[in-house]
Short mmCIF file of C-alpha atoms and ligand atoms in Angstrom, two decimals:
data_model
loop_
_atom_site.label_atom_id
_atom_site.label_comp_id
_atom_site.label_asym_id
_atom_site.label_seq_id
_atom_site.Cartn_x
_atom_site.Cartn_y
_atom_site.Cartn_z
CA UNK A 1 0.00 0.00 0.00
CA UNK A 2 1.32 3.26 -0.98
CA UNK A 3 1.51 5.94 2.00
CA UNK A 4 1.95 9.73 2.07
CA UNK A 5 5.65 10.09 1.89
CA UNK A 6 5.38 7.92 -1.50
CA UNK A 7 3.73 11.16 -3.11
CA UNK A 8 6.91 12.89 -3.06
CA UNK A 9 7.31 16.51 -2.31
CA UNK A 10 3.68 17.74 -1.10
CA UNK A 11 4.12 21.18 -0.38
CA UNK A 12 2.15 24.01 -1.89
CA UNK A 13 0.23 20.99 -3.18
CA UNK A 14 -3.50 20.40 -3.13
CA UNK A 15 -4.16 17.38 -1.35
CA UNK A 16 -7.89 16.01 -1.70
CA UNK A 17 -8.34 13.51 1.77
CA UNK A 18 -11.36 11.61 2.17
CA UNK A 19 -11.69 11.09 5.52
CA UNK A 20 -14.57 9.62 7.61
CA UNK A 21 -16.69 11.98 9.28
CA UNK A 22 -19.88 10.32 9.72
CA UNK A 23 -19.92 10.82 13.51
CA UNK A 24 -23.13 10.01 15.77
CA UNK A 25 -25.60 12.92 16.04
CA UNK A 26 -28.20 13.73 18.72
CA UNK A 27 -31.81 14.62 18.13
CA UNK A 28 -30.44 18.52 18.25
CA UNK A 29 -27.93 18.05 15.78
CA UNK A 30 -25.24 17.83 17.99
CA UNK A 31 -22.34 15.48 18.08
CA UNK A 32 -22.15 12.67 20.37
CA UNK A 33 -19.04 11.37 19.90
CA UNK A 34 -16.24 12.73 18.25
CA UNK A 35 -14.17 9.39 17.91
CA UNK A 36 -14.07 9.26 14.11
CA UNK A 37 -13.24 13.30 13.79
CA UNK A 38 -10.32 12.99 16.46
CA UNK A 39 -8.92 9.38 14.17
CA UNK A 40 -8.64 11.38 11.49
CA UNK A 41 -6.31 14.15 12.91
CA UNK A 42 -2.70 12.33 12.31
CA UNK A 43 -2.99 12.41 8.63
CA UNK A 44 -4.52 16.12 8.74
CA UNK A 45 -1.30 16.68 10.77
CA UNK A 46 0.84 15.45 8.39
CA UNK A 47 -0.26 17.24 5.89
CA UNK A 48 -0.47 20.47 7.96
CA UNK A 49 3.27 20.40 8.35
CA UNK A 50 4.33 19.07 5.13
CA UNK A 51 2.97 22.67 4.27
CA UNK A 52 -0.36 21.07 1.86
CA UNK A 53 -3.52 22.74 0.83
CA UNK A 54 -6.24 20.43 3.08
CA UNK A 55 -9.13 19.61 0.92
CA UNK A 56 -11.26 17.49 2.58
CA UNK A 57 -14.32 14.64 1.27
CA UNK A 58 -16.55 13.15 3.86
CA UNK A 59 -20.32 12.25 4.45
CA UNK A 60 -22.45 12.03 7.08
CA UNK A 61 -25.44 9.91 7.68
CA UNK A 62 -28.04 8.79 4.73
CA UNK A 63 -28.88 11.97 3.04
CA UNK A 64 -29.28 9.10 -0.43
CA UNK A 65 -28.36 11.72 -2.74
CA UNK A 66 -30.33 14.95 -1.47
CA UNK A 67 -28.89 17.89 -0.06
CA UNK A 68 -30.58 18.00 3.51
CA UNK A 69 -29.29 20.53 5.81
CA UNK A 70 -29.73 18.50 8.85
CA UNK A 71 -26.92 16.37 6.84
CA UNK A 72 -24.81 19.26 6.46
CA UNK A 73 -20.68 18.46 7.51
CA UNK A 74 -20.74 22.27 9.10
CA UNK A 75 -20.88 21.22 12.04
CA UNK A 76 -17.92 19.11 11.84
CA UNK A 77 -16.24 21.52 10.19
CA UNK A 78 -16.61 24.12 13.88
CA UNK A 79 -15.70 20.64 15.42
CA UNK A 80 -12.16 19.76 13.75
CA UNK A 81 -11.70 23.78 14.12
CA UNK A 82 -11.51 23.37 17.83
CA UNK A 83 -9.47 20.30 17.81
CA UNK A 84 -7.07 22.10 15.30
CA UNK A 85 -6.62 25.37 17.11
CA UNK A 86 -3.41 26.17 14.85
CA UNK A 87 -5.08 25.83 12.04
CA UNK A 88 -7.42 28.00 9.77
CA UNK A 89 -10.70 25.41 9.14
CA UNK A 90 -13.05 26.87 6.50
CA UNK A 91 -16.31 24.59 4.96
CA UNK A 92 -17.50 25.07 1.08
CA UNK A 93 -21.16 24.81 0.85
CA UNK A 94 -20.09 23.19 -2.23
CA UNK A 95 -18.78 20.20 -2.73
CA UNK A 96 -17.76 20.25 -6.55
CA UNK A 97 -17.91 23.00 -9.48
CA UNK A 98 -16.61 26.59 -10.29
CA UNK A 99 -17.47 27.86 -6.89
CA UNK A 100 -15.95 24.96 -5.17
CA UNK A 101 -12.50 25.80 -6.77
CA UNK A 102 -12.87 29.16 -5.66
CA UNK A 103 -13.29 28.61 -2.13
CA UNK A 104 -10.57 26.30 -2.27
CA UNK A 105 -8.10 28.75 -4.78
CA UNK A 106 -8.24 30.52 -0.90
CA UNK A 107 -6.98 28.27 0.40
CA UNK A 108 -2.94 28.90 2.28
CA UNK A 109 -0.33 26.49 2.30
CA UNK A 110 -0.73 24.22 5.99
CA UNK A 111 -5.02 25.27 5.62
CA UNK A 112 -7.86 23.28 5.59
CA UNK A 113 -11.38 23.53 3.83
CA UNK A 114 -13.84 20.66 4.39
CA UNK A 115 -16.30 20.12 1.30
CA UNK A 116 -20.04 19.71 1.84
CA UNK A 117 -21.27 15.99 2.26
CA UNK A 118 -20.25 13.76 -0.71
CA UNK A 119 -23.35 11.94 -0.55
CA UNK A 120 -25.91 14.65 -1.61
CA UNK A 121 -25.24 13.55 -5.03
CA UNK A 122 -26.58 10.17 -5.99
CA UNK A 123 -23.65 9.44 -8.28
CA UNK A 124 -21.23 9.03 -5.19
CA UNK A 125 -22.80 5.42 -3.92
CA UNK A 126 -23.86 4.58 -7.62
CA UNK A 127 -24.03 1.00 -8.16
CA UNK A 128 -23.26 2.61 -12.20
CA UNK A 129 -19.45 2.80 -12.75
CA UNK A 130 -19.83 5.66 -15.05
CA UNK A 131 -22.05 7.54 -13.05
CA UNK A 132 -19.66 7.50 -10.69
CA UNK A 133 -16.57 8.08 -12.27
CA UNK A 134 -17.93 11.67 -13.94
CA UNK A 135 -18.40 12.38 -10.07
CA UNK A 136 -15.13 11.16 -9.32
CA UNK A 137 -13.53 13.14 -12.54
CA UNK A 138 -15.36 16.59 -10.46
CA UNK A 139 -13.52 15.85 -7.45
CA UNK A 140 -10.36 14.80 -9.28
CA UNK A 141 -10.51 18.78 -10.55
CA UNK A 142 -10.47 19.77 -7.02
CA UNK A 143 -6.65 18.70 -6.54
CA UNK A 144 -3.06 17.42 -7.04
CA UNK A 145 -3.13 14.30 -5.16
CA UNK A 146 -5.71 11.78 -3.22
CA UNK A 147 -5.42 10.67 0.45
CA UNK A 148 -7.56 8.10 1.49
CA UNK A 149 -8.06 7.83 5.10
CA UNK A 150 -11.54 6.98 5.72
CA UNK A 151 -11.29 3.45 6.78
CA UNK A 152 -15.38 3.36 7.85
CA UNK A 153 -15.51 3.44 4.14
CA UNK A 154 -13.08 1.70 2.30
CA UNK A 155 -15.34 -1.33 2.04
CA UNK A 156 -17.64 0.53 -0.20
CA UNK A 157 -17.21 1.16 -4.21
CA UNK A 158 -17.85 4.73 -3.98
CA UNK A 159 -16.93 7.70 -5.77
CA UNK A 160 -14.75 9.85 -3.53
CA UNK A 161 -13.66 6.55 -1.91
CA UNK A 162 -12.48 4.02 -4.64
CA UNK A 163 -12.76 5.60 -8.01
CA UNK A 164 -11.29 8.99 -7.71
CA UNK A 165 -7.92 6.94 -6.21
CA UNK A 166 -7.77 5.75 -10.03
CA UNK A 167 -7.98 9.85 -11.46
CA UNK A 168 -4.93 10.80 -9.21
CA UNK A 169 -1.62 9.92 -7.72
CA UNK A 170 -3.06 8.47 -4.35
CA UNK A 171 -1.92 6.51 -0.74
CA UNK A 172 -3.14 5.63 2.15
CA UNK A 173 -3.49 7.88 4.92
CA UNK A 174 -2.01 7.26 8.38
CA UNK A 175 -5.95 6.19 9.98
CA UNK A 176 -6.09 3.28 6.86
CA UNK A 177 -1.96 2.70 7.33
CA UNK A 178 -2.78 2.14 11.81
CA UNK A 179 -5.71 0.10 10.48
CA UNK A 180 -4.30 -2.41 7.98
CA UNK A 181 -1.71 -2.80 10.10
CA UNK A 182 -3.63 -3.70 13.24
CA UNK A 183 -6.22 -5.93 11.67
CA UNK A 184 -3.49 -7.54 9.76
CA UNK A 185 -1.32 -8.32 12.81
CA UNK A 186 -4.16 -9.95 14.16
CA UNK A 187 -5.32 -12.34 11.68
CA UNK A 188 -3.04 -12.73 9.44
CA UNK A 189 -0.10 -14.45 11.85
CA UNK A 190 -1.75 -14.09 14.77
CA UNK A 191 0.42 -14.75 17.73
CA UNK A 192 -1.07 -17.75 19.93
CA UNK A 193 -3.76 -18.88 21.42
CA UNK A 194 -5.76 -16.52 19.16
CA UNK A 195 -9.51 -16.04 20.87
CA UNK A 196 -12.08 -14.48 19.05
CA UNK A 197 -15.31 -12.98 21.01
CA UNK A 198 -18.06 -12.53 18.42
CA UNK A 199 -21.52 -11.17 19.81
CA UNK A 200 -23.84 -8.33 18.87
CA UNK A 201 -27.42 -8.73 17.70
CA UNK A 202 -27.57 -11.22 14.77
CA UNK A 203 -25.61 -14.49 13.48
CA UNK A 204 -26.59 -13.75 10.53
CA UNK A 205 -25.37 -10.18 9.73
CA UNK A 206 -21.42 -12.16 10.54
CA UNK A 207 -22.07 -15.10 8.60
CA UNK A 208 -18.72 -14.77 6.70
CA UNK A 209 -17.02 -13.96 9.58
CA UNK A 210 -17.72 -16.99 11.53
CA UNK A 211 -16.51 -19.07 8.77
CA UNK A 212 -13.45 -17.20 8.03
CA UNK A 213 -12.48 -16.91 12.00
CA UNK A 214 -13.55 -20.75 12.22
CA UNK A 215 -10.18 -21.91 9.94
CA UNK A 216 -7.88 -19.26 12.04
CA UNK A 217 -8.89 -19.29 15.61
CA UNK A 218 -7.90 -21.34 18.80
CA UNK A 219 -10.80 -20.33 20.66
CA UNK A 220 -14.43 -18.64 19.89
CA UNK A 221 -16.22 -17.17 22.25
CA UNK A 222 -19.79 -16.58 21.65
CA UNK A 223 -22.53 -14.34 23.45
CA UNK A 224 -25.22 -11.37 22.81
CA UNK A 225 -27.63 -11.93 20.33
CA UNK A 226 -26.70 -14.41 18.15
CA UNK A 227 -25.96 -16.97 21.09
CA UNK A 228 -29.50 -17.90 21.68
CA UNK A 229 -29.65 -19.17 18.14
CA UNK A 230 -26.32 -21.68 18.80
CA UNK A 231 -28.74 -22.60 21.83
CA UNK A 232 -31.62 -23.69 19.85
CA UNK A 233 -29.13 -25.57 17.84
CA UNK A 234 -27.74 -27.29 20.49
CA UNK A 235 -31.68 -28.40 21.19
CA UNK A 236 -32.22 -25.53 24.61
CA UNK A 237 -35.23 -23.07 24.98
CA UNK A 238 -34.58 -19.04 24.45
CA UNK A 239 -38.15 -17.79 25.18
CA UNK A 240 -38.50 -14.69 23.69
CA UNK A 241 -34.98 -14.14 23.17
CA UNK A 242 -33.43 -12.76 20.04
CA UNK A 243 -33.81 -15.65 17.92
CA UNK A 244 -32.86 -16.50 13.60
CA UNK A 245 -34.63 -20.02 13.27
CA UNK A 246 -33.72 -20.17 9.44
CA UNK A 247 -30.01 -20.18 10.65
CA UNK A 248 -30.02 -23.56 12.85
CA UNK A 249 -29.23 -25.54 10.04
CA UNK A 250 -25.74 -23.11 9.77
CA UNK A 251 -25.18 -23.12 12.92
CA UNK A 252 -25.37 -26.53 13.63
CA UNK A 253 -22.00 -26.79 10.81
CA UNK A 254 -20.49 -23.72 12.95
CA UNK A 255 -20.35 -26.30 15.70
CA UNK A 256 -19.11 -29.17 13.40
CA UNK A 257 -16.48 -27.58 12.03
CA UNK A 258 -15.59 -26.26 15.52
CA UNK A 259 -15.51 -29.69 16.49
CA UNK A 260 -13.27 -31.28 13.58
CA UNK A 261 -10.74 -27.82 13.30
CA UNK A 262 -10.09 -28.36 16.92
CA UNK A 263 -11.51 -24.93 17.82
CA UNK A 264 -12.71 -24.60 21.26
CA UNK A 265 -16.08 -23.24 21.66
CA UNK A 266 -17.17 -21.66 24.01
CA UNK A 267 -20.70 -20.45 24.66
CA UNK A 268 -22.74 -19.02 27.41
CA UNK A 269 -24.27 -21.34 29.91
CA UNK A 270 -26.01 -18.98 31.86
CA UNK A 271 -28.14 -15.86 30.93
CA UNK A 272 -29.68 -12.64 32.62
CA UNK A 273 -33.17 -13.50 31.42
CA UNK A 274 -35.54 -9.88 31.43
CA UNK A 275 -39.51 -10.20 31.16
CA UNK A 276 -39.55 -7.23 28.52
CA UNK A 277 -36.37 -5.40 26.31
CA UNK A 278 -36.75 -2.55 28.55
CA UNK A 279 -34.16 -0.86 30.55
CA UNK A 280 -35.62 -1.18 34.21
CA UNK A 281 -37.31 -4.91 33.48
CA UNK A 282 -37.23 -7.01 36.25
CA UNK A 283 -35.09 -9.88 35.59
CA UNK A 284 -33.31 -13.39 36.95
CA UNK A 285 -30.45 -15.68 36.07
CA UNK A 286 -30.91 -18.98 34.19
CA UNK A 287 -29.31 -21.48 32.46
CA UNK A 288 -29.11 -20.69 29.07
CA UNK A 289 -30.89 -23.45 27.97
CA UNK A 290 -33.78 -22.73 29.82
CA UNK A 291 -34.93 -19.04 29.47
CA UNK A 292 -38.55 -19.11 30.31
CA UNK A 293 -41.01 -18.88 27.64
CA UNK A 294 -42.17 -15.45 28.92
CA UNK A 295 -38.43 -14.48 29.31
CA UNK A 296 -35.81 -13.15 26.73
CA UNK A 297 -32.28 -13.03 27.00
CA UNK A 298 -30.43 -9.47 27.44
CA UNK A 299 -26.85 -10.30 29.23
CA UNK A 300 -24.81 -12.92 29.30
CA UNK A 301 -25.13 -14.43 33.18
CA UNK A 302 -21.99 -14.46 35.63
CA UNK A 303 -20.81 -18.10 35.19
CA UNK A 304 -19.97 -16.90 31.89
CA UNK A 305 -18.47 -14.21 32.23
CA UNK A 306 -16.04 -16.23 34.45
CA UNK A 307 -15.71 -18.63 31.62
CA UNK A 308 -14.69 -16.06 29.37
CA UNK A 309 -12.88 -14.19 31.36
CA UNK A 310 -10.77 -17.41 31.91
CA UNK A 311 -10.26 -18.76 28.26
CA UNK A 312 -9.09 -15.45 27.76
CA UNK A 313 -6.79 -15.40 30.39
CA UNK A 314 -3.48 -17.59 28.42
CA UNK A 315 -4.47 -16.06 24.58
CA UNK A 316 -1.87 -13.50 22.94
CA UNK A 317 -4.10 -12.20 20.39
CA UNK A 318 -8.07 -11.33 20.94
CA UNK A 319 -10.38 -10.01 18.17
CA UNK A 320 -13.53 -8.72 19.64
CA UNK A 321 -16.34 -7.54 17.79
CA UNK A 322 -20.56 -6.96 19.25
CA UNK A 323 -21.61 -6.40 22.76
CA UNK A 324 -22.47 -9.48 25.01
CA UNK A 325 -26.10 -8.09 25.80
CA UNK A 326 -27.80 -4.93 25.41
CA UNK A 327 -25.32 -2.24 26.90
CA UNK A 328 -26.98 0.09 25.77
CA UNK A 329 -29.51 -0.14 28.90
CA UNK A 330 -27.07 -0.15 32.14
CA UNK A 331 -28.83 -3.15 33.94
CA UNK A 332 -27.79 -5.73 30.81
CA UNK A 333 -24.34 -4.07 30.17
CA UNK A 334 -22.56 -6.42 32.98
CA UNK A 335 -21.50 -8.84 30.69
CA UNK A 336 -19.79 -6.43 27.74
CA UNK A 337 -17.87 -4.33 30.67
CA UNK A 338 -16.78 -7.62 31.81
CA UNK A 339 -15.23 -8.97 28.72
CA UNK A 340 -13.62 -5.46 28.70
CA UNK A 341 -12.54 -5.49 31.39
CA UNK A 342 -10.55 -9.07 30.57
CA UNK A 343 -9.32 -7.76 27.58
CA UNK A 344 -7.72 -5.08 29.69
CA UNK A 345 -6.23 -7.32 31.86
CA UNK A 346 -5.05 -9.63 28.59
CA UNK A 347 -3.24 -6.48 27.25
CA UNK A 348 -1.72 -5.71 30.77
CA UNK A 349 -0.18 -9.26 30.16
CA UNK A 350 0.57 -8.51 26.43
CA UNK A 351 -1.92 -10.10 24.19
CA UNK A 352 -2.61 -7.81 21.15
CA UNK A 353 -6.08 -7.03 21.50
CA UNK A 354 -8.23 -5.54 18.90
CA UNK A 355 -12.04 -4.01 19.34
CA UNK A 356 -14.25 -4.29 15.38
CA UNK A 357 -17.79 -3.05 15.17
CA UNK A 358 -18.90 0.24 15.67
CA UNK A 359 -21.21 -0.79 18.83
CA UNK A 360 -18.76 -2.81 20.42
CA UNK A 361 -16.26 0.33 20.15
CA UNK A 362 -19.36 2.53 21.86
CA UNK A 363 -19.87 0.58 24.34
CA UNK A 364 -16.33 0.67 25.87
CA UNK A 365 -16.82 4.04 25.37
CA UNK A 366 -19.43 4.19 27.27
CA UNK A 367 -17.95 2.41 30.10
CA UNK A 368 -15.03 5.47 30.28
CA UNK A 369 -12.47 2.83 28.38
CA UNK A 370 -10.02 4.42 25.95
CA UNK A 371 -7.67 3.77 23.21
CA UNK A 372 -4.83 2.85 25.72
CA UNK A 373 -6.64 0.32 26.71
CA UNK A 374 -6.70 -1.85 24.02
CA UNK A 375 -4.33 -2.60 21.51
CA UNK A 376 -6.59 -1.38 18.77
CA UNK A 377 -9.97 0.34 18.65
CA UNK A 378 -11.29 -0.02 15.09
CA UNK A 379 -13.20 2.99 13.27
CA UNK A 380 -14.73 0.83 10.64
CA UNK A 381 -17.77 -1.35 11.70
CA UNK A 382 -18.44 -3.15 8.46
CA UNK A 383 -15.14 -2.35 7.21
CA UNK A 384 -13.81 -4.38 10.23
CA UNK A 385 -15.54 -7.06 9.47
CA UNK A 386 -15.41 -7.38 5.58
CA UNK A 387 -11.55 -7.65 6.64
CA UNK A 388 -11.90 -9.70 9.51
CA UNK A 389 -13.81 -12.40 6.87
CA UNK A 390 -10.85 -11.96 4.20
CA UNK A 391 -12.69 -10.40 1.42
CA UNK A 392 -10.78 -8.11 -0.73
CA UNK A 393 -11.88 -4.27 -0.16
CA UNK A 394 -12.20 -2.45 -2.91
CA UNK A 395 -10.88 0.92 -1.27
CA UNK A 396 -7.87 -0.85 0.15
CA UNK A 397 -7.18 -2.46 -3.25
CA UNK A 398 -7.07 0.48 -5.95
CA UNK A 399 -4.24 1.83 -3.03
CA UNK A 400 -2.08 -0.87 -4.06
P1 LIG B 501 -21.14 -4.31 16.35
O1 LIG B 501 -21.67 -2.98 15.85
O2 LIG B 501 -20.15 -4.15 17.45
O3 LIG B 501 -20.66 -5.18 15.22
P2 LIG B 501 -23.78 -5.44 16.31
O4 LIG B 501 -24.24 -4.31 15.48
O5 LIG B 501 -23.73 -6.78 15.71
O6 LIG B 501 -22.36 -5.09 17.00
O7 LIG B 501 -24.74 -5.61 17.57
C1 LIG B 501 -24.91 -4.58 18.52
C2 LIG B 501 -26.29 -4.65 19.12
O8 LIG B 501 -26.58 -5.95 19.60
C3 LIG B 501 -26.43 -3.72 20.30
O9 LIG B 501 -27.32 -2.68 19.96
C4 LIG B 501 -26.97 -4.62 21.42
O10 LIG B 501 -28.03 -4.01 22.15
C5 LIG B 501 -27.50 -5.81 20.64
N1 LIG B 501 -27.57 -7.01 21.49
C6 LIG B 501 -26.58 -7.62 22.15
N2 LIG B 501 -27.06 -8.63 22.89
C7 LIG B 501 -28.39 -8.67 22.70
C8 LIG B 501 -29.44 -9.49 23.21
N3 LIG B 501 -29.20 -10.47 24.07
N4 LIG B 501 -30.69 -9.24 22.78
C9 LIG B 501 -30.94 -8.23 21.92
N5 LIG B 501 -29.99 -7.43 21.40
C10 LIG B 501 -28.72 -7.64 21.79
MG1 LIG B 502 -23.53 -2.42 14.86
#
């Protein structure tokens, strides 16, 4: 993969850098977490003192090809103006066209300017390659070289991701460089026992990346959602529990090829069972092959946790992606703080430990955990994955 310093001299130059911005909003608009902005700021550095005109490409949210102001990247323009204090941060209403290159011909050597959301024009996720390249050919006017840094994004075709890398001289920022190089470490070679946690909501949203982990791992740990199907596999009851019947079939092969690849697999055996998904529901502990018919699974119980906790204890690299319940309401979030916390404690003893998927990275969060905690905290949700499963991304691949 090529990185910055293989675009040779860069200063005075105008460097286009997609980056990803789409950062969680509240119902006023405001940012809730700033996790993706701050990621995004070694590159920006770089180019800062390499002495580069900053243009930057980003989206936010689902606007699907309409400009919608409550959309609009100007807030996260005021946003990376405060965590660049040095730095003059303008925003162009525009994203592409003659008054685009104005705001940018502005622009001073070491300065920013931040481009309205790439996504208010349908031709930037068009599944239509030419479509997309005549947006990609606008951008490609905006500038001298291409940075792409946006790892949330890389697994996606899209115009200011993959095809305007083809228009320019491009490389990888330092976000996608940190990335690779993380995810890599962990699944190419991994150092062992490798134990992979995989939770979350469904099994079948990580499909692929149960196979994929099932030829590489020593150990997989499985809990949140998606466990209660494995139980009804196995022949238990899950009540009301989050539940994919059409997947037993697959499941039940996820257990045979455990069996015959000599994986060890480990699932919950006890489960904090809730009368209704709400936050303040009473609830109880039960095997987790016996939630009530009335009941539905929101935690993962304590025995497990202690299992968990202790097949992690010997492994040198851990991949963790999706919560062990629903953190999201305090009560149920027991479980995910306590695989944290044992991933903490792995590090301390130097594992390599890496967090994929965008919930799993908000809950830790959440639970005042930071990137020193972990070896690596991913930016890319289905990014992480798509890498975690092998495939080829395209945005990684027209870098090479
Ligand atoms: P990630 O984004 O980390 O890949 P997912 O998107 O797969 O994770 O899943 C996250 C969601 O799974 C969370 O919103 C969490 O509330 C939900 N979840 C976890 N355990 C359960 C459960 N037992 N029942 C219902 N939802 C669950
Ligand atoms: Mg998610």
């Amino acid at each position: 993969m090529r990185t910055i310093s293989d675009l040779g001299p860069i200063e005075g130059k105008k460097v286009i850098v997609r980056s990803d911005f789409n950062v969680p909003l509240d119902e006023n608009g405001a940012i809730t977490d700033d996790g993706r902005i701050r990621a995004a700021l070694p590159t920006l550095e770089k180019l800062i003192s390499a002495n580069a005109k900053i243009i930057i490409l980003a989206h936010l949210g689902r606007p699907k090809g309409e400009r919608k102001s409550e959309f609009s990247l100007e807030i996260v323009s005021k946003k990376l103006a405060q965590l660049l204090p040095n730095t003059s941060v303008s925003f162009s209403p525009e994203t592409i066209g003659e008054q685009a290159i104005e705001n940018i011909n502005k622009l001073n050597n070491g300065e920013i300017i931040l481009m309205e959301n790439v996504r208010f024009d349908k031709r930037e996720t068009s599944k239509d390659d030419i479509q997309r390249n005549e947006l990609a050919k606008e951008y490609a006017r905006l500038g001298d070289l291409f940075v792409s840094d946006g790892f949330g994004v890389v697994h996606r075709k899209q115009a200011s991701v993959y095809d305007i890398a083809k228009l320019l001289p491009s490389a990888a920022g330092e976000l996608i460089f940190k990335e690779v190089s993380a995810l890599e470490k962990a699944t190419k070679n991994p150092e062992r026992p490798f134990a992979v946690i995989l939770g979350g909501s469904k099994v079948s949203d990580k499909l692929g990346v149960i196979s994929a982990l099932l030829e590489k791992a020593d150990k997989l740990l499985i809990c949140g959602g998606m466990s209660y199907t494995f139980t009804l596999a196995m022949g238990g009851e899950v009540g009301k529990s989050l539940q994919e019947p059409d997947q037993i079939e697959t499941v039940k092969k996820y257990i045979e090829t455990a069996k015959k690849n000599g994986v060890e697999l480990v699932l919950p055996s006890d489960t904090v069972a809730a009368f209704d998904f709400s936050p303040d529901s009473e609830s109880k502990i039960v095997p987790s092959s016996e939630i009530p018919n009335d009941m539905e699974g929101l935690d993962i119980g304590p025995a497990t946790a202690q299992s968990f906790a202790e097949a992690l204890k010997d492994a040198k690299t851990i991949v963790w992606n999706g919560p062990a319940g629903v953190f999201e309401f305090d009560k149920f979030s027991t479980g995910t703080k306590a695989i944290a916390k044992a991933l903490i404690l792995a590090k301390k003893n130097g594992a390599f430990t890496v967090i994929g998927g965008g919930d799993s990275a908000s809950a830790v969060r959440k639970f005042g955990y930071g990137e020193n905690d972990f070896s690596h905290i991913s930016t890319g949700g289905g990014a992480s994955l798509e890498f975690l499963e092998g495939k080829t991304l395209p945005g990684l691949e027209v870098l090479n």
